[in-house]
Amino acid sequence: MIEVGNKCGMKHGAVELGSHFYDAGMVAILKLVARTELHDSNEVKIEVSEKARAANEQVNKLFKDLVNKLSGEQLELFKAFDEAYSCKASFDTEDAFSAGFVGGFRYLMGEAAYSNDMNFYK
């Protein structure tokens, strides 16, 4: 954008400000696309590693153990905590997927911009 702005005679500060707004808009759109892709697709988008699978099994075992040992108010508090933590983990996963989607887009655009076959800056 700076190169295009300079060709059009825009002052450097205006071009930088405009490029920040452009980038923020681009990231917002890409995050929307990523979240739509993650939630609206019937395909599994996130591969679960063996370490994650083993950790999940341990968490499930500990959950059952705690549910069997707790009662009354403690059990209700634990279940509320588990539900809140599960929501947080889901949001973390969504954020990580979106960040990876944006990062991948930036990488591919950088590669395409400087490739011999498709140089955007010619």
XYZ file of N, CA, C and O in Angstrom:
488
model
N 0.823 -1.186 0.000
C 0.000 0.000 0.000
C 0.867 1.249 0.000
O 0.498 2.240 -0.594
N 1.982 1.202 0.705
C 2.856 2.371 0.775
C 3.372 2.718 -0.615
O 3.380 3.883 -1.012
N 3.751 1.676 -1.373
C 4.257 1.901 -2.725
C 3.182 2.535 -3.608
O 3.441 3.495 -4.331
N 1.959 2.040 -3.530
C 0.847 2.592 -4.315
C 0.550 4.011 -3.866
O 0.336 4.908 -4.685
N 0.533 4.248 -2.539
C 0.283 5.589 -2.016
C 1.321 6.591 -2.483
O 0.990 7.724 -2.835
N 2.567 6.155 -2.495
C 3.636 7.042 -2.967
C 3.459 7.390 -4.439
O 3.688 8.526 -4.853
N 3.048 6.423 -5.249
C 2.813 6.674 -6.674
C 1.668 7.661 -6.880
O 1.652 8.411 -7.853
N 0.708 7.650 -5.971
C -0.449 8.552 -6.074
C -0.181 9.907 -5.427
O -1.038 10.776 -5.439
N 0.976 10.063 -4.816
C 1.334 11.332 -4.214
C 0.800 11.539 -2.805
O 0.768 12.664 -2.317
N 0.378 10.477 -2.142
C -0.115 10.599 -0.771
C 1.059 10.760 0.187
O 2.135 10.222 -0.045
N 0.817 11.497 1.234
C 1.857 11.662 2.242
C 2.041 10.351 2.988
O 1.088 9.605 3.202
N 3.278 10.095 3.423
C 3.640 8.812 4.034
C 2.766 8.478 5.254
O 2.316 7.351 5.401
N 2.504 9.428 6.125
C 1.699 9.163 7.321
C 0.290 8.729 6.979
O -0.284 7.854 7.623
N -0.290 9.340 5.944
C -1.645 8.979 5.524
C -1.682 7.559 4.981
O -2.621 6.805 5.226
N -0.639 7.194 4.259
C -0.571 5.842 3.703
C -0.435 4.824 4.828
O -1.104 3.785 4.822
N 0.401 5.104 5.809
C 0.555 4.175 6.942
C -0.747 4.016 7.691
O -1.142 2.897 8.039
N -1.438 5.135 7.949
C -2.710 5.073 8.654
C -3.723 4.271 7.846
O -4.412 3.393 8.376
N -3.792 4.552 6.556
C -4.716 3.814 5.691
C -4.401 2.336 5.648
O -5.303 1.493 5.662
N -3.109 2.002 5.637
C -2.739 0.582 5.589
C -3.091 -0.119 6.900
O -3.457 -1.297 6.883
N -3.030 0.603 8.018
C -3.447 0.000 9.298
C -4.949 -0.290 9.292
O -5.388 -1.345 9.742
N -5.735 0.656 8.770
C -7.182 0.445 8.683
C -7.500 -0.699 7.722
O -8.356 -1.534 7.991
N -6.807 -0.722 6.587
C -7.005 -1.796 5.608
C -6.706 -3.147 6.248
O -7.473 -4.101 6.126
N -5.573 -3.219 6.947
C -5.165 -4.469 7.573
C -6.182 -4.909 8.626
O -6.550 -6.087 8.692
N -6.642 -3.976 9.441
C -7.627 -4.319 10.477
C -8.917 -4.840 9.853
O -9.505 -5.818 10.329
N -9.345 -4.216 8.765
C -10.547 -4.689 8.065
C -10.342 -6.058 7.454
O -11.215 -6.924 7.534
N -9.171 -6.254 6.847
C -8.857 -7.545 6.241
C -8.867 -8.647 7.299
O -9.447 -9.720 7.106
N -8.242 -8.382 8.451
C -8.185 -9.376 9.525
C -9.595 -9.679 10.040
O -9.939 -10.839 10.278
N -10.430 -8.651 10.184
C -11.805 -8.870 10.651
C -12.572 -9.769 9.687
O -13.274 -10.697 10.115
N -12.434 -9.521 8.393
C -13.119 -10.348 7.391
C -12.577 -11.772 7.401
O -13.336 -12.745 7.361
N -11.253 -11.907 7.462
C -10.656 -13.254 7.476
C -11.077 -14.036 8.713
O -11.319 -15.248 8.638
N -11.183 -13.369 9.863
C -11.643 -14.057 11.077
C -13.085 -14.515 10.925
O -13.447 -15.609 11.363
N -13.910 -13.694 10.301
C -15.295 -14.083 10.044
C -15.347 -15.297 9.119
O -16.078 -16.257 9.380
N -14.539 -15.277 8.069
C -14.478 -16.418 7.146
C -13.985 -17.659 7.884
O -14.544 -18.753 7.729
N -12.946 -17.511 8.715
C -12.393 -18.650 9.455
C -13.437 -19.248 10.396
O -13.602 -20.467 10.464
N -14.136 -18.384 11.127
C -15.149 -18.893 12.074
C -16.304 -19.563 11.335
O -16.821 -20.585 11.785
N -16.683 -18.995 10.205
C -17.735 -19.614 9.396
C -17.264 -20.975 8.897
O -18.003 -21.962 8.967
N -16.043 -21.034 8.421
C -15.465 -22.295 7.936
C -15.404 -23.326 9.054
O -15.715 -24.500 8.855
N -15.029 -22.897 10.235
C -14.893 -23.811 11.369
C -16.240 -24.356 11.816
O -16.375 -25.545 12.086
N -17.247 -23.505 11.866
C -18.531 -23.904 12.451
C -19.570 -24.397 11.443
O -20.447 -25.179 11.814
N -19.491 -23.952 10.199
C -20.527 -24.297 9.230
C -20.176 -25.492 8.355
O -20.928 -25.855 7.480
N -19.039 -26.067 8.582
C -18.607 -27.188 7.757
C -18.865 -28.495 8.498
O -18.783 -28.558 9.719
N -19.178 -29.528 7.748
C -19.365 -30.848 8.354
C -18.054 -31.609 8.469
O -18.020 -32.704 9.008
N -16.983 -31.024 7.922
C -15.674 -31.660 7.986
C -14.972 -31.294 9.290
O -15.163 -30.216 9.825
N -14.132 -32.211 9.777
C -13.314 -31.914 10.951
C -12.160 -31.042 10.494
O -11.409 -31.408 9.602
N -12.028 -29.870 11.088
C -11.022 -28.903 10.650
C -9.772 -28.917 11.520
O -8.756 -28.382 11.136
N -9.867 -29.493 12.703
C -8.735 -29.473 13.621
C -8.325 -30.905 13.924
O -9.095 -31.688 14.479
N -7.124 -31.229 13.536
C -6.587 -32.563 13.796
C -6.161 -32.649 15.259
O -5.469 -31.773 15.766
N -6.587 -33.708 15.929
C -6.265 -33.882 17.344
C -5.021 -34.760 17.462
O -4.994 -35.881 16.946
N -4.019 -34.229 18.134
C -2.772 -34.978 18.290
C -2.943 -36.091 19.319
O -3.892 -36.104 20.105
N -2.008 -36.998 19.319
C -2.029 -38.093 20.293
C -1.881 -37.546 21.714
O -2.522 -38.046 22.641
N -1.049 -36.513 21.894
C -0.885 -35.890 23.220
C -2.204 -35.289 23.699
O -2.567 -35.437 24.863
N -2.916 -34.618 22.793
C -4.204 -34.015 23.163
C -5.231 -35.092 23.492
O -6.014 -34.948 24.438
N -5.215 -36.166 22.742
C -6.154 -37.263 22.985
C -5.891 -37.896 24.357
O -6.820 -38.151 25.130
N -4.618 -38.103 24.689
C -4.265 -38.681 25.998
C -4.645 -37.734 27.134
O -5.169 -38.166 28.171
N -4.408 -36.432 26.936
C -4.774 -35.453 27.961
C -6.279 -35.422 28.157
O -6.771 -35.312 29.295
N -7.032 -35.547 27.077
C -8.490 -35.561 27.166
C -8.982 -36.771 27.952
O -9.916 -36.663 28.768
N -8.370 -37.922 27.721
C -8.740 -39.126 28.478
C -8.479 -38.933 29.973
O -9.298 -39.321 30.812
N -7.348 -38.312 30.303
C -7.027 -38.056 31.708
C -8.034 -37.092 32.328
O -8.493 -37.300 33.452
N -8.379 -36.052 31.598
C -9.360 -35.083 32.096
C -10.703 -35.771 32.340
O -11.352 -35.556 33.372
N -11.132 -36.612 31.403
C -12.408 -37.324 31.568
C -12.392 -38.242 32.789
O -13.385 -38.327 33.524
N -11.277 -38.917 33.004
C -11.157 -39.804 34.170
C -11.224 -38.991 35.468
O -11.961 -39.342 36.395
N -10.467 -37.901 35.522
C -10.479 -37.057 36.717
C -11.852 -36.431 36.952
O -12.290 -36.290 38.103
N -12.531 -36.076 35.884
C -13.885 -35.531 36.007
C -14.808 -36.541 36.680
O -15.525 -36.212 37.625
N -14.786 -37.776 36.200
C -15.622 -38.824 36.791
C -15.271 -39.053 38.256
O -16.159 -39.197 39.099
N -13.973 -39.080 38.552
C -13.538 -39.274 39.945
C -14.065 -38.160 40.848
O -14.562 -38.429 41.946
N -13.941 -36.923 40.386
C -14.420 -35.803 41.198
C -15.935 -35.824 41.358
O -16.451 -35.561 42.454
N -16.666 -36.111 40.303
C -18.128 -36.169 40.376
C -18.564 -37.225 41.393
O -19.513 -37.024 42.150
N -17.830 -38.341 41.445
C -18.168 -39.405 42.394
C -17.822 -39.041 43.835
O -18.412 -39.582 44.772
N -16.870 -38.136 44.052
C -16.435 -37.788 45.409
C -17.128 -36.553 45.965
O -17.209 -36.383 47.180
N -17.577 -35.679 45.088
C -18.206 -34.439 45.537
C -19.711 -34.621 45.667
O -20.302 -35.487 45.038
N -20.314 -33.773 46.478
C -21.771 -33.812 46.607
C -22.281 -32.416 46.931
O -21.523 -31.529 47.322
N -23.556 -32.263 46.747
C -24.227 -31.029 47.120
C -23.666 -29.795 46.434
O -23.490 -29.746 45.210
N -23.388 -28.770 47.246
C -22.935 -27.478 46.749
C -21.585 -27.587 46.036
O -21.355 -26.928 45.019
N -20.700 -28.427 46.555
C -19.389 -28.592 45.919
C -19.532 -29.185 44.510
O -18.852 -28.762 43.585
N -20.414 -30.148 44.365
C -20.633 -30.782 43.070
C -21.202 -29.768 42.070
O -20.761 -29.717 40.916
N -22.160 -28.981 42.521
C -22.750 -27.973 41.640
C -21.716 -26.926 41.224
O -21.675 -26.505 40.076
N -20.882 -26.511 42.179
C -19.830 -25.550 41.877
C -18.827 -26.136 40.876
O -18.415 -25.470 39.926
N -18.474 -27.400 41.077
C -17.543 -28.056 40.160
C -18.141 -28.152 38.758
O -17.462 -27.898 37.764
N -19.409 -28.518 38.656
C -20.057 -28.624 37.346
C -20.137 -27.262 36.657
O -19.929 -27.159 35.438
N -20.391 -26.208 37.425
C -20.421 -24.855 36.858
C -19.031 -24.468 36.362
O -18.878 -23.873 35.284
N -18.004 -24.799 37.161
C -16.626 -24.528 36.748
C -16.307 -25.284 35.460
O -15.728 -24.726 34.527
N -16.659 -26.552 35.395
C -16.366 -27.373 34.218
C -17.039 -26.796 32.971
O -16.422 -26.719 31.906
N -18.279 -26.360 33.108
C -18.993 -25.786 31.974
C -18.333 -24.483 31.513
O -18.115 -24.272 30.322
N -17.967 -23.619 32.468
C -17.309 -22.355 32.127
C -15.943 -22.609 31.483
O -15.574 -21.956 30.503
N -15.203 -23.567 32.022
C -13.883 -23.872 31.484
C -13.995 -24.479 30.086
O -13.180 -24.187 29.202
N -15.007 -25.293 29.860
C -15.223 -25.878 28.538
C -15.533 -24.792 27.512
O -15.039 -24.842 26.377
N -16.333 -23.801 27.911
C -16.622 -22.675 27.011
C -15.348 -21.909 26.693
O -15.094 -21.556 25.536
N -14.533 -21.659 27.719
C -13.273 -20.949 27.516
C -12.380 -21.724 26.550
O -11.795 -21.152 25.627
N -12.280 -23.028 26.738
C -11.448 -23.849 25.861
C -11.968 -23.809 24.423
O -11.177 -23.757 23.471
N -13.272 -23.793 24.266
C -13.862 -23.709 22.935
C -13.527 -22.379 22.271
O -13.156 -22.327 21.096
N -13.625 -21.290 23.030
C -13.280 -19.970 22.489
C -11.793 -19.885 22.162
O -11.401 -19.281 21.160
N -10.951 -20.487 23.014
C -9.512 -20.508 22.740
C -9.215 -21.240 21.430
O -8.379 -20.800 20.635
N -9.898 -22.344 21.214
C -9.716 -23.118 19.989
C -10.148 -22.307 18.772
O -9.461 -22.270 17.745
N -11.287 -21.646 18.896
C -11.783 -20.812 17.807
C -10.802 -19.675 17.502
O -10.502 -19.389 16.338
N -10.290 -19.035 18.549
C -9.318 -17.952 18.363
C -8.039 -18.462 17.709
O -7.480 -17.812 16.816
N -7.573 -19.625 18.141
C -6.350 -20.194 17.567
C -6.564 -20.567 16.099
O -5.686 -20.335 15.258
N -7.717 -21.127 15.783
C -8.022 -21.469 14.393
C -8.042 -20.202 13.539
O -7.461 -20.165 12.449
N -8.682 -19.149 14.048
C -8.754 -17.887 13.311
C -7.368 -17.281 13.116
O -7.037 -16.787 12.029
N -6.546 -17.311 14.167
C -5.191 -16.760 14.068
C -4.374 -17.545 13.039
O -3.624 -16.959 12.242
N -4.513 -18.853 13.030
C -3.818 -19.680 12.046
C -4.307 -19.413 10.634
O -3.517 -19.377 9.680
N -5.599 -19.189 10.501
C -6.191 -18.886 9.197
C -5.622 -17.570 8.659
O -5.185 -17.492 7.507
N -5.589 -16.534 9.517
C -5.048 -15.231 9.121
C -3.550 -15.348 8.823
O -3.064 -14.826 7.819
N -2.826 -16.051 9.695
C -1.391 -16.234 9.483
C -1.106 -16.977 8.189
O -0.182 -16.617 7.442
N -1.888 -17.999 7.905
C -1.720 -18.747 6.653
C -2.009 -17.889 5.440
O -1.300 -17.953 4.431
N -3.040 -17.063 5.542
C -3.366 -16.157 4.436
C -2.225 -15.170 4.194
O -1.810 -14.958 3.056
N -1.710 -14.596 5.272
C -0.601 -13.636 5.134
C 0.616 -14.327 4.494
O 1.270 -13.760 3.621
N 0.898 -15.531 4.929
C 2.042 -16.264 4.384
C 1.855 -16.521 2.889
O 2.751 -16.250 2.084
N 0.675 -17.048 2.529
C 0.430 -17.362 1.117
C 0.435 -16.111 0.249
O 0.954 -16.129 -0.868
N -0.108 -15.019 0.754
C -0.089 -13.774 -0.018
C 1.341 -13.271 -0.177
O 1.699 -12.758 -1.232
N 2.153 -13.409 0.851
C 3.558 -13.018 0.746
C 4.288 -13.855 -0.271
O 5.089 -13.342 -1.064
N 4.020 -15.144 -0.283
C 4.651 -16.035 -1.265
C 4.185 -15.701 -2.681
O 4.977 -15.642 -3.603
N 2.886 -15.473 -2.825
C 2.345 -15.169 -4.153
C 2.838 -13.815 -4.644
O 3.122 -13.642 -5.831
N 2.958 -12.857 -3.738
C 3.368 -11.508 -4.126
C 4.773 -11.482 -4.696
O 5.077 -10.646 -5.554
N 5.610 -12.365 -4.247
C 7.008 -12.343 -4.682
C 7.387 -13.507 -5.581
O 8.549 -13.662 -5.922
N 6.424 -14.330 -5.988
C 6.760 -15.443 -6.883
C 7.006 -14.894 -8.288
O 6.511 -13.835 -8.659
N 7.770 -15.614 -9.057
C 8.072 -15.177 -10.424
C 6.839 -15.219 -11.317
O 6.701 -14.421 -12.235
N 5.929 -16.169 -11.034
C 4.744 -16.328 -11.877
C 3.684 -15.271 -11.594
O 2.904 -14.915 -12.471
N 3.626 -14.795 -10.365
C 2.554 -13.882 -9.996
C 3.114 -12.810 -9.051
O 2.940 -12.875 -7.853
N 3.786 -11.846 -9.579
C 4.374 -10.803 -8.755
C 3.436 -9.599 -8.744
O 3.266 -8.910 -9.735
N 2.774 -9.367 -7.594
C 1.832 -8.266 -7.462
C 2.507 -6.906 -7.548
O 1.872 -5.898 -7.762
N 3.807 -6.884 -7.320
C 4.512 -5.613 -7.231
C 5.241 -5.239 -8.519
O 6.091 -4.374 -8.516
N 4.944 -5.907 -9.633
C 5.586 -5.586 -10.918
C 5.099 -4.248 -11.413
O 3.989 -3.866 -11.270
